[in-house]
Amino acid sequence: MLSSPRWAEILRTHVLPWLESAGELGDDVLEIGPGPGLTTDLLLTLTARITAVEVDAGLAAQLARRLAARHVEVINASAERAGLAADRFSAAACFAVLHHTESAAIQDRVFAELLRVLRPGGILVGSEGYDNERTRLAHAGDQFVPVDPQELPRRLEAIGFTGVDVEHGEFDFRFQARKPA
Ligand SMILES: C[S@@+](CC[C@H](N)C(=O)[O-])C[C@H]1O[C@@H](n2cnc3c(N)ncnc32)[C@H](O)[C@@H]1O
């Protein structure tokens, strides 16, 4: 699914317009959990330079090979400890990644790390699936720690983000927030 033409089409028709309306991503974007990289391809239409942090060694190697000619650095690491410099990135993106982490506490550690590496005023953009029967079925036998969209603003604000906004789509919800300037 995550490398399918159908997913590429959903990203182009649903996620791209939302991303464009969220604001400029700037010149140095961090993406965590790119997987096969269709979301990286989407981000490359909006920014010149991407650092992609992927925990799966095989997927990271494949993505590095496929995008070798672009300004994409792929790091094989977990997002909460990738050794990135503080205050560096103009934007951070995480599409359908957080539910793969082991607990809400680890999700919060990932958010805290994204806040640390964003520039002041930098934007966080992301999406997550709803907790419903369909999504649980799709993750049978797989890690699934859903993010509650109602709880998300409180969690992000407690970590230090401002301007949190959650938009509800048919299959997933999208969120944006900023590191205070
Ligand atoms: C469902 S896929 C999403 C892929 C892509 N973002 C998309 O929407 O098409 C989730 C990806 O996040 C990666 N991932 C999960 N936990 C991670 C972590 N802690 N740090 C970095 N990547 C992670 C997984 O290996 C997987 O490639």
PDB file of C-alpha atoms and ligand atoms in Angstrom:
ATOM      1  CA  MET A   1       0.000   0.000   0.000  1.00  0.00           C
ATOM      2  CA  LEU A   2       2.670   2.542   1.031  1.00  0.00           C
ATOM      3  CA  SER A   3       4.511   2.187  -2.271  1.00  0.00           C
ATOM      4  CA  SER A   4       1.369   1.892  -4.420  1.00  0.00           C
ATOM      5  CA  PRO A   5       0.218   4.308  -7.144  1.00  0.00           C
ATOM      6  CA  ARG A   6      -3.065   4.615  -5.175  1.00  0.00           C
ATOM      7  CA  TRP A   7      -1.204   5.967  -2.119  1.00  0.00           C
ATOM      8  CA  ALA A   8       0.801   8.344  -4.322  1.00  0.00           C
ATOM      9  CA  GLU A   9      -2.506   9.608  -5.747  1.00  0.00           C
ATOM     10  CA  ILE A  10      -4.075  10.098  -2.284  1.00  0.00           C
ATOM     11  CA  LEU A  11      -0.974  12.001  -1.178  1.00  0.00           C
ATOM     12  CA  ARG A  12      -1.122  14.203  -4.266  1.00  0.00           C
ATOM     13  CA  THR A  13      -4.857  14.923  -4.153  1.00  0.00           C
ATOM     14  CA  HIS A  14      -5.507  15.062  -0.380  1.00  0.00           C
ATOM     15  CA  VAL A  15      -2.292  15.648   1.534  1.00  0.00           C
ATOM     16  CA  LEU A  16      -0.525  18.050  -0.859  1.00  0.00           C
ATOM     17  CA  PRO A  17      -3.291  20.721  -0.859  1.00  0.00           C
ATOM     18  CA  TRP A  18      -3.378  20.585   2.943  1.00  0.00           C
ATOM     19  CA  LEU A  19       0.421  20.842   3.152  1.00  0.00           C
ATOM     20  CA  GLU A  20       0.415  23.824   0.802  1.00  0.00           C
ATOM     21  CA  SER A  21      -2.201  25.538   2.941  1.00  0.00           C
ATOM     22  CA  ALA A  22      -0.184  24.881   6.139  1.00  0.00           C
ATOM     23  CA  GLY A  23       2.523  27.297   5.016  1.00  0.00           C
ATOM     24  CA  GLU A  24       6.058  27.279   3.625  1.00  0.00           C
ATOM     25  CA  LEU A  25       8.159  24.304   4.675  1.00  0.00           C
ATOM     26  CA  GLY A  26      11.362  26.219   4.034  1.00  0.00           C
ATOM     27  CA  ASP A  27      14.768  25.101   2.819  1.00  0.00           C
ATOM     28  CA  ASP A  28      15.767  22.297   5.182  1.00  0.00           C
ATOM     29  CA  VAL A  29      13.119  19.684   6.008  1.00  0.00           C
ATOM     30  CA  LEU A  30      13.327  16.697   8.337  1.00  0.00           C
ATOM     31  CA  GLU A  31      11.090  13.729   7.597  1.00  0.00           C
ATOM     32  CA  ILE A  32      10.812  10.860  10.059  1.00  0.00           C
ATOM     33  CA  GLY A  33       9.539   7.430   8.999  1.00  0.00           C
ATOM     34  CA  PRO A  34       9.645   7.886   5.202  1.00  0.00           C
ATOM     35  CA  GLY A  35       9.220   4.141   4.556  1.00  0.00           C
ATOM     36  CA  PRO A  36       9.363   3.537   0.779  1.00  0.00           C
ATOM     37  CA  GLY A  37       9.459   7.306   0.353  1.00  0.00           C
ATOM     38  CA  LEU A  38       6.269   8.389  -1.419  1.00  0.00           C
ATOM     39  CA  THR A  39       5.889  11.058   1.257  1.00  0.00           C
ATOM     40  CA  THR A  40       9.516  12.053   0.636  1.00  0.00           C
ATOM     41  CA  ASP A  41       8.684  12.439  -3.073  1.00  0.00           C
ATOM     42  CA  LEU A  42       5.762  14.666  -2.089  1.00  0.00           C
ATOM     43  CA  LEU A  43       7.948  16.796   0.189  1.00  0.00           C
ATOM     44  CA  LEU A  44      10.508  17.156  -2.616  1.00  0.00           C
ATOM     45  CA  THR A  45       7.883  19.092  -4.583  1.00  0.00           C
ATOM     46  CA  LEU A  46       7.864  21.659  -1.739  1.00  0.00           C
ATOM     47  CA  THR A  47      11.456  21.886  -0.556  1.00  0.00           C
ATOM     48  CA  ALA A  48      14.970  21.529  -1.917  1.00  0.00           C
ATOM     49  CA  ARG A  49      16.605  19.561   0.873  1.00  0.00           C
ATOM     50  CA  ILE A  50      15.406  16.674   3.036  1.00  0.00           C
ATOM     51  CA  THR A  51      16.923  14.661   5.861  1.00  0.00           C
ATOM     52  CA  ALA A  52      14.970  11.408   6.189  1.00  0.00           C
ATOM     53  CA  VAL A  53      15.255   9.367   9.396  1.00  0.00           C
ATOM     54  CA  GLU A  54      14.063   5.773   8.955  1.00  0.00           C
ATOM     55  CA  VAL A  55      14.402   3.070  11.613  1.00  0.00           C
ATOM     56  CA  ASP A  56      14.173   0.143   9.172  1.00  0.00           C
ATOM     57  CA  ALA A  57      17.644  -0.496   7.728  1.00  0.00           C
ATOM     58  CA  GLY A  58      16.374  -2.090   4.483  1.00  0.00           C
ATOM     59  CA  LEU A  59      13.919   0.733   3.733  1.00  0.00           C
ATOM     60  CA  ALA A  60      16.548   3.351   4.604  1.00  0.00           C
ATOM     61  CA  ALA A  61      19.089   1.776   2.213  1.00  0.00           C
ATOM     62  CA  GLN A  62      16.512   1.506  -0.591  1.00  0.00           C
ATOM     63  CA  LEU A  63      15.455   5.126  -0.192  1.00  0.00           C
ATOM     64  CA  ALA A  64      19.066   6.345  -0.114  1.00  0.00           C
ATOM     65  CA  ARG A  65      19.711   4.474  -3.384  1.00  0.00           C
ATOM     66  CA  ARG A  66      16.540   5.699  -5.094  1.00  0.00           C
ATOM     67  CA  LEU A  67      17.045   9.353  -4.169  1.00  0.00           C
ATOM     68  CA  ALA A  68      20.849   9.440  -4.458  1.00  0.00           C
ATOM     69  CA  ALA A  69      20.688  12.106  -7.154  1.00  0.00           C
ATOM     70  CA  ARG A  70      18.466  14.408  -5.073  1.00  0.00           C
ATOM     71  CA  HIS A  71      19.311  16.496  -2.016  1.00  0.00           C
ATOM     72  CA  VAL A  72      18.106  13.794   0.357  1.00  0.00           C
ATOM     73  CA  GLU A  73      20.213  12.468   3.223  1.00  0.00           C
ATOM     74  CA  VAL A  74      18.857   9.226   4.660  1.00  0.00           C
ATOM     75  CA  ILE A  75      19.772   8.328   8.237  1.00  0.00           C
ATOM     76  CA  ASN A  76      19.047   4.837   9.552  1.00  0.00           C
ATOM     77  CA  ALA A  77      18.024   5.596  13.137  1.00  0.00           C
ATOM     78  CA  SER A  78      15.061   5.935  15.427  1.00  0.00           C
ATOM     79  CA  ALA A  79      13.527   9.393  15.340  1.00  0.00           C
ATOM     80  CA  GLU A  80      13.887  10.046  19.051  1.00  0.00           C
ATOM     81  CA  ARG A  81      17.675   9.593  18.940  1.00  0.00           C
ATOM     82  CA  ALA A  82      19.026  10.393  15.486  1.00  0.00           C
ATOM     83  CA  GLY A  83      21.777  12.695  16.739  1.00  0.00           C
ATOM     84  CA  LEU A  84      20.554  15.766  14.834  1.00  0.00           C
ATOM     85  CA  ALA A  85      21.653  19.319  15.643  1.00  0.00           C
ATOM     86  CA  ALA A  86      19.345  21.541  17.687  1.00  0.00           C
ATOM     87  CA  ASP A  87      17.474  24.439  15.994  1.00  0.00           C
ATOM     88  CA  ARG A  88      18.413  23.265  12.479  1.00  0.00           C
ATOM     89  CA  PHE A  89      15.285  22.400  10.462  1.00  0.00           C
ATOM     90  CA  SER A  90      12.788  24.760   8.875  1.00  0.00           C
ATOM     91  CA  ALA A  91      10.126  22.015   9.045  1.00  0.00           C
ATOM     92  CA  ALA A  92       9.618  18.507  10.411  1.00  0.00           C
ATOM     93  CA  ALA A  93       7.226  15.976   8.877  1.00  0.00           C
ATOM     94  CA  CYS A  94       5.847  12.658  10.142  1.00  0.00           C
ATOM     95  CA  PHE A  95       3.226  10.913   8.054  1.00  0.00           C
ATOM     96  CA  ALA A  96       1.651   7.747   9.484  1.00  0.00           C
ATOM     97  CA  VAL A  97       4.638   7.063  11.738  1.00  0.00           C
ATOM     98  CA  LEU A  98       3.677   7.652  15.356  1.00  0.00           C
ATOM     99  CA  HIS A  99       1.304   4.686  15.709  1.00  0.00           C
ATOM    100  CA  HIS A 100       4.315   2.437  14.968  1.00  0.00           C
ATOM    101  CA  THR A 101       6.059   3.495  18.172  1.00  0.00           C
ATOM    102  CA  GLU A 102       5.714   1.375  21.305  1.00  0.00           C
ATOM    103  CA  SER A 103       3.843   3.791  23.564  1.00  0.00           C
ATOM    104  CA  ALA A 104       2.365   7.266  23.913  1.00  0.00           C
ATOM    105  CA  ALA A 105       5.387   8.139  26.087  1.00  0.00           C
ATOM    106  CA  ILE A 106       7.727   7.359  23.167  1.00  0.00           C
ATOM    107  CA  GLN A 107       5.501   9.388  20.828  1.00  0.00           C
ATOM    108  CA  ASP A 108       5.914  12.314  23.227  1.00  0.00           C
ATOM    109  CA  ARG A 109       9.691  11.795  23.223  1.00  0.00           C
ATOM    110  CA  VAL A 110       9.612  11.925  19.392  1.00  0.00           C
ATOM    111  CA  PHE A 111       7.586  15.168  19.509  1.00  0.00           C
ATOM    112  CA  ALA A 112      10.067  16.630  22.030  1.00  0.00           C
ATOM    113  CA  GLU A 113      12.965  15.700  19.764  1.00  0.00           C
ATOM    114  CA  LEU A 114      11.239  17.317  16.748  1.00  0.00           C
ATOM    115  CA  LEU A 115      10.726  20.475  18.804  1.00  0.00           C
ATOM    116  CA  ARG A 116      14.424  20.471  19.764  1.00  0.00           C
ATOM    117  CA  VAL A 117      15.709  20.149  16.174  1.00  0.00           C
ATOM    118  CA  LEU A 118      13.276  22.657  14.628  1.00  0.00           C
ATOM    119  CA  ARG A 119      14.367  26.253  14.190  1.00  0.00           C
ATOM    120  CA  PRO A 120      12.449  28.785  16.272  1.00  0.00           C
ATOM    121  CA  GLY A 121       9.254  29.400  14.273  1.00  0.00           C
ATOM    122  CA  GLY A 122       9.709  26.098  12.388  1.00  0.00           C
ATOM    123  CA  ILE A 123       6.658  24.057  11.470  1.00  0.00           C
ATOM    124  CA  LEU A 124       5.690  20.488  12.361  1.00  0.00           C
ATOM    125  CA  VAL A 125       3.337  18.729   9.916  1.00  0.00           C
ATOM    126  CA  GLY A 126       2.010  15.211  10.137  1.00  0.00           C
ATOM    127  CA  SER A 127      -0.822  12.753   9.758  1.00  0.00           C
ATOM    128  CA  GLU A 128      -2.165   9.749  11.614  1.00  0.00           C
ATOM    129  CA  GLY A 129      -4.943   7.239  11.007  1.00  0.00           C
ATOM    130  CA  TYR A 130      -8.063   7.023  13.144  1.00  0.00           C
ATOM    131  CA  ASP A 131      -8.478   4.298  15.718  1.00  0.00           C
ATOM    132  CA  ASN A 132     -11.224   2.231  14.115  1.00  0.00           C
ATOM    133  CA  GLU A 133     -11.921  -1.339  13.085  1.00  0.00           C
ATOM    134  CA  ARG A 134     -10.562  -0.838   9.593  1.00  0.00           C
ATOM    135  CA  THR A 135      -7.217   0.547  10.818  1.00  0.00           C
ATOM    136  CA  ARG A 136      -6.894  -2.120  13.530  1.00  0.00           C
ATOM    137  CA  LEU A 137      -7.518  -4.810  10.905  1.00  0.00           C
ATOM    138  CA  ALA A 138      -4.865  -3.294   8.650  1.00  0.00           C
ATOM    139  CA  HIS A 139      -2.381  -3.482  11.561  1.00  0.00           C
ATOM    140  CA  ALA A 140      -3.250  -6.995  12.741  1.00  0.00           C
ATOM    141  CA  GLY A 141      -0.047  -8.531  14.094  1.00  0.00           C
ATOM    142  CA  ASP A 142       1.712  -5.178  13.765  1.00  0.00           C
ATOM    143  CA  GLN A 143       2.454  -2.350  16.205  1.00  0.00           C
ATOM    144  CA  PHE A 144      -0.534  -0.018  16.561  1.00  0.00           C
ATOM    145  CA  VAL A 145      -0.541   2.676  19.243  1.00  0.00           C
ATOM    146  CA  PRO A 146      -3.139   5.132  17.935  1.00  0.00           C
ATOM    147  CA  VAL A 147      -2.870   8.869  18.488  1.00  0.00           C
ATOM    148  CA  ASP A 148      -6.109  10.451  19.746  1.00  0.00           C
ATOM    149  CA  PRO A 149      -6.749  13.597  17.660  1.00  0.00           C
ATOM    150  CA  GLN A 150      -8.723  15.160  20.546  1.00  0.00           C
ATOM    151  CA  GLU A 151      -5.772  14.722  22.908  1.00  0.00           C
ATOM    152  CA  LEU A 152      -3.095  15.796  20.446  1.00  0.00           C
ATOM    153  CA  PRO A 153      -3.291  19.609  20.929  1.00  0.00           C
ATOM    154  CA  ARG A 154      -2.912  19.240  24.711  1.00  0.00           C
ATOM    155  CA  ARG A 155       0.034  16.852  24.270  1.00  0.00           C
ATOM    156  CA  LEU A 156       1.845  19.060  21.748  1.00  0.00           C
ATOM    157  CA  GLU A 157       1.281  22.195  23.820  1.00  0.00           C
ATOM    158  CA  ALA A 158       2.563  20.448  26.976  1.00  0.00           C
ATOM    159  CA  ILE A 159       5.759  19.655  25.049  1.00  0.00           C
ATOM    160  CA  GLY A 160       6.163  23.277  23.971  1.00  0.00           C
ATOM    161  CA  PHE A 161       4.550  23.621  20.532  1.00  0.00           C
ATOM    162  CA  THR A 162       2.208  26.483  19.741  1.00  0.00           C
ATOM    163  CA  GLY A 163      -0.431  27.127  17.069  1.00  0.00           C
ATOM    164  CA  VAL A 164      -1.586  23.507  17.042  1.00  0.00           C
ATOM    165  CA  ASP A 165      -4.229  22.755  14.434  1.00  0.00           C
ATOM    166  CA  VAL A 166      -5.846  19.397  13.642  1.00  0.00           C
ATOM    167  CA  GLU A 167      -7.773  18.836  10.418  1.00  0.00           C
ATOM    168  CA  HIS A 168     -10.011  15.814  10.019  1.00  0.00           C
ATOM    169  CA  GLY A 169      -9.957  13.897   6.737  1.00  0.00           C
ATOM    170  CA  GLU A 170     -11.936  10.862   5.682  1.00  0.00           C
ATOM    171  CA  PHE A 171      -9.262   8.269   6.466  1.00  0.00           C
ATOM    172  CA  ASP A 172      -6.777  10.168   8.583  1.00  0.00           C
ATOM    173  CA  PHE A 173      -6.260  13.422  10.460  1.00  0.00           C
ATOM    174  CA  ARG A 174      -3.512  15.935   9.770  1.00  0.00           C
ATOM    175  CA  PHE A 175      -1.846  18.190  12.277  1.00  0.00           C
ATOM    176  CA  GLN A 176       0.399  21.191  12.267  1.00  0.00           C
ATOM    177  CA  ALA A 177       2.142  23.091  15.040  1.00  0.00           C
ATOM    178  CA  ARG A 178       5.053  25.483  15.448  1.00  0.00           C
ATOM    179  CA  LYS A 179       8.096  25.842  17.609  1.00  0.00           C
ATOM    180  CA  PRO A 180       7.749  29.247  19.295  1.00  0.00           C
ATOM    181  CA  ALA A 181       9.719  31.943  17.441  1.00  0.00           C
TER     182      ALA A 181
HETATM  183  C1  LIG B   1       3.347   3.421   7.864  1.00  0.00           C
HETATM  184  S1  LIG B   1       4.979   3.795   7.345  1.00  0.00           S
HETATM  185  C2  LIG B   1       4.743   5.408   6.666  1.00  0.00           C
HETATM  186  C3  LIG B   1       5.651   5.679   5.515  1.00  0.00           C
HETATM  187  C4  LIG B   1       5.477   7.045   4.862  1.00  0.00           C
HETATM  188  N1  LIG B   1       5.618   8.118   5.808  1.00  0.00           N
HETATM  189  C5  LIG B   1       4.141   7.143   4.174  1.00  0.00           C
HETATM  190  O1  LIG B   1       3.204   7.751   4.752  1.00  0.00           O
HETATM  191  O2  LIG B   1       4.000   6.619   3.073  1.00  0.00           O
HETATM  192  C6  LIG B   1       5.812   4.142   8.856  1.00  0.00           C
HETATM  193  C7  LIG B   1       7.319   4.178   8.716  1.00  0.00           C
HETATM  194  O3  LIG B   1       7.856   4.716   9.913  1.00  0.00           O
HETATM  195  C8  LIG B   1       9.016   3.982  10.254  1.00  0.00           C
HETATM  196  N2  LIG B   1       9.244   4.165  11.703  1.00  0.00           N
HETATM  197  C9  LIG B   1       8.532   3.636  12.726  1.00  0.00           C
HETATM  198  N3  LIG B   1       9.008   4.044  13.901  1.00  0.00           N
HETATM  199  C10 LIG B   1      10.047   4.867  13.629  1.00  0.00           C
HETATM  200  C11 LIG B   1      10.968   5.606  14.433  1.00  0.00           C
HETATM  201  N4  LIG B   1      10.878   5.576  15.771  1.00  0.00           N
HETATM  202  N5  LIG B   1      11.899   6.349  13.819  1.00  0.00           N
HETATM  203  C12 LIG B   1      11.985   6.401  12.464  1.00  0.00           C
HETATM  204  N6  LIG B   1      11.152   5.708  11.655  1.00  0.00           N
HETATM  205  C13 LIG B   1      10.195   4.959  12.226  1.00  0.00           C
HETATM  206  C14 LIG B   1       8.681   2.558   9.840  1.00  0.00           C
HETATM  207  O4  LIG B   1       9.845   1.755   9.683  1.00  0.00           O
HETATM  208  C15 LIG B   1       7.960   2.807   8.519  1.00  0.00           C
HETATM  209  O5  LIG B   1       8.847   2.860   7.441  1.00  0.00           O
END
